CSV table of C-alpha atoms and ligand atoms in Angstrom, one decimal:
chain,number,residue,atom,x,y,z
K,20,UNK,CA,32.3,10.4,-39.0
K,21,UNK,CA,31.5,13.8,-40.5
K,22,UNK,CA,35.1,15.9,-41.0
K,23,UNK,CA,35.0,18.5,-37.8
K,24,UNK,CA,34.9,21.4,-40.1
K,25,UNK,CA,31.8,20.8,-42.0
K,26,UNK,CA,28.8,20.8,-38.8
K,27,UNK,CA,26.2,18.2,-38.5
K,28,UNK,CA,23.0,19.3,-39.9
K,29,UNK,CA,20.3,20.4,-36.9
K,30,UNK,CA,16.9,18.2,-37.0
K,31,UNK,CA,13.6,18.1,-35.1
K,32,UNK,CA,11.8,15.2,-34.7
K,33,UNK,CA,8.6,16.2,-33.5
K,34,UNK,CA,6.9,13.2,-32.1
K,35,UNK,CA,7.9,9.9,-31.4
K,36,UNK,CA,9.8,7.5,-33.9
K,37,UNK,CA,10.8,3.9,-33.2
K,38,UNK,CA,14.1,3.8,-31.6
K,39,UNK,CA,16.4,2.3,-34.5
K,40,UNK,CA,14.9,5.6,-36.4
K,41,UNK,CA,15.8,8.1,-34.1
K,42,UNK,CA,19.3,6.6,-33.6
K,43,UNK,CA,20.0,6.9,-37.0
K,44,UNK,CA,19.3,10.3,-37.4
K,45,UNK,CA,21.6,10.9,-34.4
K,46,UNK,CA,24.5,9.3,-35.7
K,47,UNK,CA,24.1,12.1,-38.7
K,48,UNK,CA,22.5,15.0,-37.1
K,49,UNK,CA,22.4,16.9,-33.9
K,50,UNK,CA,18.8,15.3,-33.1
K,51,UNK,CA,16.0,17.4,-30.9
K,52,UNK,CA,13.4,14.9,-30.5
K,53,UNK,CA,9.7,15.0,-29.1
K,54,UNK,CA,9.9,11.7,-27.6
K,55,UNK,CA,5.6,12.1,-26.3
K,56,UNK,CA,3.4,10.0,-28.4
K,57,UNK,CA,1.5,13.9,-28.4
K,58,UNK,CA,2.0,16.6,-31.1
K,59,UNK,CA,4.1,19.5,-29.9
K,60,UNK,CA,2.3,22.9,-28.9
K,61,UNK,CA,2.2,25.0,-32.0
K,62,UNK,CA,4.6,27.8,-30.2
K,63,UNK,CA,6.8,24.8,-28.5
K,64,UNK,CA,7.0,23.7,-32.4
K,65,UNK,CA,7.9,26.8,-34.0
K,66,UNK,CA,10.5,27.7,-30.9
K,67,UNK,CA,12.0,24.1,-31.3
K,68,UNK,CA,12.5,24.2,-35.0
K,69,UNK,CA,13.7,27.8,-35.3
K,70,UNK,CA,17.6,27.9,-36.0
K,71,UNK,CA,17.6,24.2,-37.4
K,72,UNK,CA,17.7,22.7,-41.1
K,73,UNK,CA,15.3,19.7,-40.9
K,74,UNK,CA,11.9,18.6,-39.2
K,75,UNK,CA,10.8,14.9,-39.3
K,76,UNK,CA,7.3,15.8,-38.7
K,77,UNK,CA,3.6,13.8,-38.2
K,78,UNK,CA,0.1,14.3,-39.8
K,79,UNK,CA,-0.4,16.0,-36.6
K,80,UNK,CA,1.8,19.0,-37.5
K,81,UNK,CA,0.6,21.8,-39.6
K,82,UNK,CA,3.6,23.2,-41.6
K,83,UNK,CA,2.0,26.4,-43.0
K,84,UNK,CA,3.1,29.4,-44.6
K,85,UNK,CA,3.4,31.2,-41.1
K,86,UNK,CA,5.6,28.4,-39.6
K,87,UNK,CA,7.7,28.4,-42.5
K,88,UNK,CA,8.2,32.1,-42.3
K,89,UNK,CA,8.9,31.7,-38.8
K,90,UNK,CA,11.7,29.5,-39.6
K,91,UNK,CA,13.9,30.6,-42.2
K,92,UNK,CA,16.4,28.2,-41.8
K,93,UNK,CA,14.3,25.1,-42.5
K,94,UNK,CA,15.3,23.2,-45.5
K,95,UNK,CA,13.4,20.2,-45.7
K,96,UNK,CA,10.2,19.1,-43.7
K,97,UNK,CA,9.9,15.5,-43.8
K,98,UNK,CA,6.8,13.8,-43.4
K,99,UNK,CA,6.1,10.1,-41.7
K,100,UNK,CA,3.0,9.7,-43.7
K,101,UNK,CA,2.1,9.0,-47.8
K,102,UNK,CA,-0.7,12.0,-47.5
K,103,UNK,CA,0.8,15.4,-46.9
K,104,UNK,CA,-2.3,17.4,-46.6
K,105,UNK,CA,-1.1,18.6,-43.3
K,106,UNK,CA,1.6,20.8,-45.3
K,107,UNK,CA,1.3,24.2,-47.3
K,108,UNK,CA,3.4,22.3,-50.5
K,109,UNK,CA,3.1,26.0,-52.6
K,110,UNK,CA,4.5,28.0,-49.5
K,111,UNK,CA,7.3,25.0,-48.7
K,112,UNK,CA,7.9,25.3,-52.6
K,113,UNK,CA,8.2,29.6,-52.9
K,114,UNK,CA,10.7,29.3,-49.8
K,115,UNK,CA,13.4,26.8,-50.9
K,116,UNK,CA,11.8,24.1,-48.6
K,117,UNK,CA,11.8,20.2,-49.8
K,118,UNK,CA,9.3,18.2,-48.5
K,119,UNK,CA,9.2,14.7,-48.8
K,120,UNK,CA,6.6,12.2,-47.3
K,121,UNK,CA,6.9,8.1,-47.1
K,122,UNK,CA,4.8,6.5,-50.3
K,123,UNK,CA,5.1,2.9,-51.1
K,124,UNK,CA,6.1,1.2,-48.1
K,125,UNK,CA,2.4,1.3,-46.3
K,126,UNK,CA,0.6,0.3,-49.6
K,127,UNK,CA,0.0,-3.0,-49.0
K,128,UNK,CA,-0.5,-2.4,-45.2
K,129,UNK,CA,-3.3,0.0,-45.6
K,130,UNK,CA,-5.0,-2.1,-48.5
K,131,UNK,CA,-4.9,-5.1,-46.0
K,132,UNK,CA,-6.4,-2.5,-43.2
K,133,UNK,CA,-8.9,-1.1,-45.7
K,134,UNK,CA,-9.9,-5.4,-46.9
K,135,UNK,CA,-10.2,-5.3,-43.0
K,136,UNK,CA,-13.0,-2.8,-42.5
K,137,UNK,CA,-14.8,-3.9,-45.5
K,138,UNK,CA,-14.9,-7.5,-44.5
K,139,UNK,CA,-15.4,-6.4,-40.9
K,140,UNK,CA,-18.4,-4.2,-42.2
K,141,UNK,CA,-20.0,-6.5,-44.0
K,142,UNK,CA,-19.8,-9.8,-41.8
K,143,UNK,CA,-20.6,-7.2,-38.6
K,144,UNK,CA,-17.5,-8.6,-37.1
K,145,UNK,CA,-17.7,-6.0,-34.5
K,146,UNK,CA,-21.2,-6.5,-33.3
K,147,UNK,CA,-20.8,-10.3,-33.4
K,148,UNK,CA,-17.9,-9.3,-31.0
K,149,UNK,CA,-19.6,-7.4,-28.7
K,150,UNK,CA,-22.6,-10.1,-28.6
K,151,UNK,CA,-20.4,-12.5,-27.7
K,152,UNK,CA,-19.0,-10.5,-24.5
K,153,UNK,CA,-22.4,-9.2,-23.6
K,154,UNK,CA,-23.0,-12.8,-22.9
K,155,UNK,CA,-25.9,-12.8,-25.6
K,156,UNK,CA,-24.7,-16.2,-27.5
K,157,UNK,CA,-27.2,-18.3,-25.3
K,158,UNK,CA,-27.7,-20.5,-28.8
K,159,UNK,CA,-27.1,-21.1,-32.2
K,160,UNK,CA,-30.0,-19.2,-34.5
K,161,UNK,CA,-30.6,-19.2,-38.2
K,162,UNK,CA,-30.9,-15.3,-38.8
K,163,UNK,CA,-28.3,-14.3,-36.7
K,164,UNK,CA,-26.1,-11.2,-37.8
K,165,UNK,CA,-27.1,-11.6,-41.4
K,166,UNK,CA,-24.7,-9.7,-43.2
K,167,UNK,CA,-23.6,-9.1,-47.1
K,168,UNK,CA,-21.6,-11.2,-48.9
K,169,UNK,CA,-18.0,-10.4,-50.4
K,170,UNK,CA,-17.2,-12.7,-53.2
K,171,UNK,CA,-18.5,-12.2,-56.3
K,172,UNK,CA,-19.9,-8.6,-56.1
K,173,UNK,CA,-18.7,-5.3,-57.4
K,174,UNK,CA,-16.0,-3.5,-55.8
K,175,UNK,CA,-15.5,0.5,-56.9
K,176,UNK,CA,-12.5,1.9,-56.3
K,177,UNK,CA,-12.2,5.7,-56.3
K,178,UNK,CA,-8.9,6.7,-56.9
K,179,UNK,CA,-6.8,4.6,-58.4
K,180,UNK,CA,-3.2,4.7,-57.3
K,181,UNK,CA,-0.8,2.4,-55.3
K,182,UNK,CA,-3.2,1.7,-52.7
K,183,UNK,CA,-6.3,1.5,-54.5
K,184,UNK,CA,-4.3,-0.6,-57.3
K,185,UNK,CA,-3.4,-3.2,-54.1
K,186,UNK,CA,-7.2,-3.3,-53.2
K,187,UNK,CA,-7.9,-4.4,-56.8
K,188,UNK,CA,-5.8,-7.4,-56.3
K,189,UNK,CA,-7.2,-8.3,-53.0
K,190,UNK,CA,-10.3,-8.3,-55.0
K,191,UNK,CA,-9.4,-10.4,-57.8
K,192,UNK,CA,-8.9,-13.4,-55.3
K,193,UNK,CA,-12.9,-12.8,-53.8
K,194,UNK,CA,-13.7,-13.0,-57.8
K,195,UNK,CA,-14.9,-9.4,-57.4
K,196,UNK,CA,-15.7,-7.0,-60.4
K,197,UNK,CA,-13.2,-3.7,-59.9
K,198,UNK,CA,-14.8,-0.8,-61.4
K,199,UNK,CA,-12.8,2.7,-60.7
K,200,UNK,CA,-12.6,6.1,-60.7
K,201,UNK,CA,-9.9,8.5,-61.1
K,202,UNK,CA,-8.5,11.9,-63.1
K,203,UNK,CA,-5.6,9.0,-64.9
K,204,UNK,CA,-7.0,6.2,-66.4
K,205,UNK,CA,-3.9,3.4,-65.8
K,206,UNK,CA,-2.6,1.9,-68.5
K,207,UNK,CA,-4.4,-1.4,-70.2
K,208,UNK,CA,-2.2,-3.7,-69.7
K,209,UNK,CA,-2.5,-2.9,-65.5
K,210,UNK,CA,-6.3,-2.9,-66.4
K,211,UNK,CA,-6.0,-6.2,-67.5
K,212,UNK,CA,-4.1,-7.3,-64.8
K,213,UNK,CA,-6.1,-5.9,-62.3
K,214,UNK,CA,-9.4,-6.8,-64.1
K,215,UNK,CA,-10.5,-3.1,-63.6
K,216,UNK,CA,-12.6,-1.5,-65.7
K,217,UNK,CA,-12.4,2.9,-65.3
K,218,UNK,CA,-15.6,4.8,-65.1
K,219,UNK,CA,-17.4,8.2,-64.0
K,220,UNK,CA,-18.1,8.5,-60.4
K,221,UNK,CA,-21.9,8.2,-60.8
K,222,UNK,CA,-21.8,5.2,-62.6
K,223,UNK,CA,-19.1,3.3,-60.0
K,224,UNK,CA,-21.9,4.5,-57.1
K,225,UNK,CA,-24.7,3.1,-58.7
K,226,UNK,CA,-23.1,-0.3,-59.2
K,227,UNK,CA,-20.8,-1.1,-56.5
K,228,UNK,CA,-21.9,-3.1,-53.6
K,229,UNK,CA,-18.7,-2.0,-52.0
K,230,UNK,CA,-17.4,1.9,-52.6
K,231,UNK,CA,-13.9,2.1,-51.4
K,232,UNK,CA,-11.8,5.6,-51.1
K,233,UNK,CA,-8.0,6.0,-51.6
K,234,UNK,CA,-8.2,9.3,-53.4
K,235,UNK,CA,-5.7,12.4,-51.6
K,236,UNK,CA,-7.8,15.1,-49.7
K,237,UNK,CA,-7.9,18.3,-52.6
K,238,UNK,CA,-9.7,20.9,-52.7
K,239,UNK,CA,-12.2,18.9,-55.5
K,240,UNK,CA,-12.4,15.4,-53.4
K,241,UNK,CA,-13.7,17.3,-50.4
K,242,UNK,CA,-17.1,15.7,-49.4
K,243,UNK,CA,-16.9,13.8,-52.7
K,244,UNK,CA,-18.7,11.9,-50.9
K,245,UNK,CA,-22.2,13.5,-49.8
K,246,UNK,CA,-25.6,13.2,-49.3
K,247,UNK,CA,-26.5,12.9,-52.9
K,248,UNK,CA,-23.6,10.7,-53.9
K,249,UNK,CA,-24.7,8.2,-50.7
K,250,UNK,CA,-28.3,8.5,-52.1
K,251,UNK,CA,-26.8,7.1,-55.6
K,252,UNK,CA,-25.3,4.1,-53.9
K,253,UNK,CA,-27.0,1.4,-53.4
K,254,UNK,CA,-29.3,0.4,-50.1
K,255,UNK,CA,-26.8,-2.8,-49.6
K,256,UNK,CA,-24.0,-1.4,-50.7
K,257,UNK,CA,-20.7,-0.3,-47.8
K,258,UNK,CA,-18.9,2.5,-48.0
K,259,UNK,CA,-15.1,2.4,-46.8
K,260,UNK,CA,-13.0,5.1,-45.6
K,261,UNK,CA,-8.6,4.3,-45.2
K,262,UNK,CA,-7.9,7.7,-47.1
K,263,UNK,CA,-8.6,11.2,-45.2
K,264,UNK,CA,-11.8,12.3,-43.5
K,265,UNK,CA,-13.0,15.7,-45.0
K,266,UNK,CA,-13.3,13.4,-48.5
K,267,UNK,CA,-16.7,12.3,-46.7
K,268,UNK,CA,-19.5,14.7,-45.4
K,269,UNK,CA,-20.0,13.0,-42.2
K,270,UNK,CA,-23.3,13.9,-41.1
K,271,UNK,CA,-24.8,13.0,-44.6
K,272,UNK,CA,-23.2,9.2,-43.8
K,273,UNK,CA,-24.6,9.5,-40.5
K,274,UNK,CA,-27.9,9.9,-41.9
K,275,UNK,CA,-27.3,7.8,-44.5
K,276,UNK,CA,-26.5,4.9,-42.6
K,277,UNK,CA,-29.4,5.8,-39.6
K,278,UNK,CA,-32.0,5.7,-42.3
K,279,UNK,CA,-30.9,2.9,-44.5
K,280,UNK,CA,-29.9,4.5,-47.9
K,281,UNK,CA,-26.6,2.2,-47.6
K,282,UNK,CA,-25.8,-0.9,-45.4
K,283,UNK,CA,-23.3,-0.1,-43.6
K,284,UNK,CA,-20.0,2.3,-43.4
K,285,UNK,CA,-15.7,0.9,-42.6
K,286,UNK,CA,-14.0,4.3,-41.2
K,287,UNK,CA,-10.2,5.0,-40.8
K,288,UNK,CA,-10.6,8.3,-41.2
K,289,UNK,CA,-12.9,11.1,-39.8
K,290,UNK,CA,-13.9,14.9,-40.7
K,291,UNK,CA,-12.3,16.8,-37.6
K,292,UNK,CA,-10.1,14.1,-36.1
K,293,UNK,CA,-9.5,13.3,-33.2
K,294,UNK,CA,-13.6,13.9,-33.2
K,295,UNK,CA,-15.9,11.4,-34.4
K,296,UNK,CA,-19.4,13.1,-35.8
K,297,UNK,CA,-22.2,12.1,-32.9
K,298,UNK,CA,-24.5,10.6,-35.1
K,299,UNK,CA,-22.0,7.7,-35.6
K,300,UNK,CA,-21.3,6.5,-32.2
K,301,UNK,CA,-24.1,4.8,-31.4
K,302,UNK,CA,-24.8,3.4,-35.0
K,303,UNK,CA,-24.3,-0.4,-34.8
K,304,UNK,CA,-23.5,-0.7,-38.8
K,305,UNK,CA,-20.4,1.5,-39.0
K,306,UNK,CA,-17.1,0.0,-38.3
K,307,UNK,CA,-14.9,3.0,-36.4
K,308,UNK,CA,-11.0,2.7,-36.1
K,309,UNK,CA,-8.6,5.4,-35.0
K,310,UNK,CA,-6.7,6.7,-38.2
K,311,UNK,CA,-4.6,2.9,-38.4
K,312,UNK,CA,-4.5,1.9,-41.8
K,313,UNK,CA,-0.7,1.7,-41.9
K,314,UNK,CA,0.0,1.0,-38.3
K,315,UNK,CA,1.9,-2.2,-38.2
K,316,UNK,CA,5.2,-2.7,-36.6
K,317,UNK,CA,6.5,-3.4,-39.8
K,318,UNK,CA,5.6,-0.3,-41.8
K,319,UNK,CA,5.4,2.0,-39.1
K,320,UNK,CA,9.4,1.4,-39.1
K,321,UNK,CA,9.7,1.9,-42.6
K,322,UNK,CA,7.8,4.5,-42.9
K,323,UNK,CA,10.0,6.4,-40.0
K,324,UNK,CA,13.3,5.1,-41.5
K,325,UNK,CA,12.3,6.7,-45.2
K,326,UNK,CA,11.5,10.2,-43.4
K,327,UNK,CA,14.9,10.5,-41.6
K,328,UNK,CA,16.4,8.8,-44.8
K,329,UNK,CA,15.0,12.0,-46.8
K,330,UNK,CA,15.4,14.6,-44.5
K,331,UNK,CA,18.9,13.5,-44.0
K,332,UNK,CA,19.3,13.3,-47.6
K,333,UNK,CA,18.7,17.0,-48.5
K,334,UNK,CA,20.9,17.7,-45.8
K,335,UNK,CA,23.5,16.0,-47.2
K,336,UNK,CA,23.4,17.5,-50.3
K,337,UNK,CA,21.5,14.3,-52.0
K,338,UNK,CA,18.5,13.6,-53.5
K,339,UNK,CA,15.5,12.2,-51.4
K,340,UNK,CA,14.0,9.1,-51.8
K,341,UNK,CA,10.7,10.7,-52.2
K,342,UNK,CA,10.2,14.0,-52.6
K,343,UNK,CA,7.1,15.9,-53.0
K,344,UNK,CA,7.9,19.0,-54.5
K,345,UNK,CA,11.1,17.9,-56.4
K,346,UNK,CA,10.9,21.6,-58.0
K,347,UNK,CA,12.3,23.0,-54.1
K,348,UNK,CA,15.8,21.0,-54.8
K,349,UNK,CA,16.4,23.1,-57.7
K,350,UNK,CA,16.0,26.3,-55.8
K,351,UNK,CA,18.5,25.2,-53.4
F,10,LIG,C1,-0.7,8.4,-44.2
F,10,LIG,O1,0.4,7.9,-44.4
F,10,LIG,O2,-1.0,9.4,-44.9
F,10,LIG,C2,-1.5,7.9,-43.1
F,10,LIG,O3,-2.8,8.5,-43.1
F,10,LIG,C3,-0.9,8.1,-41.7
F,10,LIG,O4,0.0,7.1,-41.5
């Protein structure tokens, strides 16, 4: 029990949380909490934040200079997600704020989501579905749903952190090549491990049979992916998308895959979410799924129980678990 004459720190949570999370920041915090599975209004936001300390907040939530201005009091903005392109980090940074976001404990979740599209692309899992129901399996046939084989072919990897570091060694049990790309080359002896070999962007395009993206959303990986890198990959090579949408010019894949310059497309992620480019819907060789890569029971808990962990923390006068701008906690 906190001693009457120091006050519980104030929190928002702005969307919903599993249960066990939210009770835990209540037993240490006066709590208001968005229990909707929809973000808050932007003004609804700001009003419910103003005058409080902390915000648990959602990919859905932009925290931007003007919020942050708007809400003087804020000292940490916590964020139930690994990618944190949703939040102004130089504006949180000039004002004191801490922000903090939930690495780690969806790495292996996403790799397995991201080993899910590319399989599911691939073997056209989702078309052999759907022939299924529409009652098309009348009988067995040779050339049916032909797709590209897994084991044994190249895997590129661009960006080559935790989770791109877990698809390598999914990989290594398909007896795949790993080729990647990123600004760090990791150390040999993870190279070895991993049996990844670093290379130039161009170079992983042209020789992957599977391009795979687990690099954050910047300013220089926007639309990394574009016509003229798709036009580099190979015609039966798939490109897979767990990471964040705006990395990929969507309409050049739409293209791309309407006209055949690559086989076929896996996509967590999209451009304008919640928005899916047209030109994809009705394109039977892409594999679409709603922004998912780390939703399972499992890690959807930890990754809520980590954000009120580090909010709290700051509150508390402790150090967060994982913070993103570990400079703020000096300014405080
Ligand atoms: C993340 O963690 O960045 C995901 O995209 C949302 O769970």
């Amino acid at each position: 029990m906190p001693s009457p004459s120091i006050p519980q720190p104030s929190i928002l949570i702005s969307r919903t949380l599993p249960a066990e999370s939210v009770a835990n920041a209540r037993s240490r915090a006066d709590v208001d909490f968005n229990d909707a599975d929809s973000p808050l209004p932007r003004p609804e936001l700001i009003r419910r934040l103003q005058g409080r300390q902390g915000l648990v907040c959602l990919i859905t939530d932009a925290i931007d200079a003007e919020l942050l201005a708007a809400c003087p009091e804020l000292k940490v903005a916590s964020n139930v997600a690994v990618g944190f392109n949703n939040i102004d980090v130089a504006a949180a940074t000039k004002r004191g704020v801490v922000i903090t976001n939930t690495p780690d404990v969806l790495t292996e979740t996403t790799a397995d989501f991201a080993w899910t599209l590319l399989m599911a692309a691939a073997r056209r899992l989702v078309e052999a579905d759907r022939y299924v129901r529409d009652g098309k399996f009348t009988q067995w046939k040779y050339m049916l749903l032909l797709g590209g084989d897994i084991h044994g072919k190249t895997l590129g990897i661009v960006g080559f952190g935790r989770i791109g570091r877990a698809m390598a060694r999914r990989a290594q049990g398909f007896g795949m090549r790993v080729l990647y790309q990123d600004a760090v080359g990791a150390d040999a002896a993870t190279e070895r491990e991993l049996r990844a070999t670093r290379t130039d962007t161009a170079t992983l395009l042209r020789e992957s049979d599977f391009v795979t993206l687990h690099t954050p959303l910047l300013p220089e990986t926007r639309h990394l992916i574009n016509a003229q890198s798709l036009k580099t990959m190979k015609r039966t090579a798939y490109l897979i998308n767990a990471a964040r949408g705006p990395i990929v010019d969507e309409a050049a894949l739409a293209q791309a895959l309407e006209e055949g310059w690559i086989a076929g497309a896996g996509l967590d992620v999209f451009e304008e979410e919640p928005k899916v480019h047209p030109g994809l819907m009705g394109l039977p060789n892409v594999v679409l799924a709603p922004h998912i890569a780390s939703a399972s029971s499992e890690t959807r808990l930890q990754m809520a129980n980590l954000a009120v962990e580090n909010c709290l923390a700051v509150l508390e006068g402790k150090t967060p678990l994982t913070p993103v701008n570990p400079e703020a906690l000096k300014l405080r």
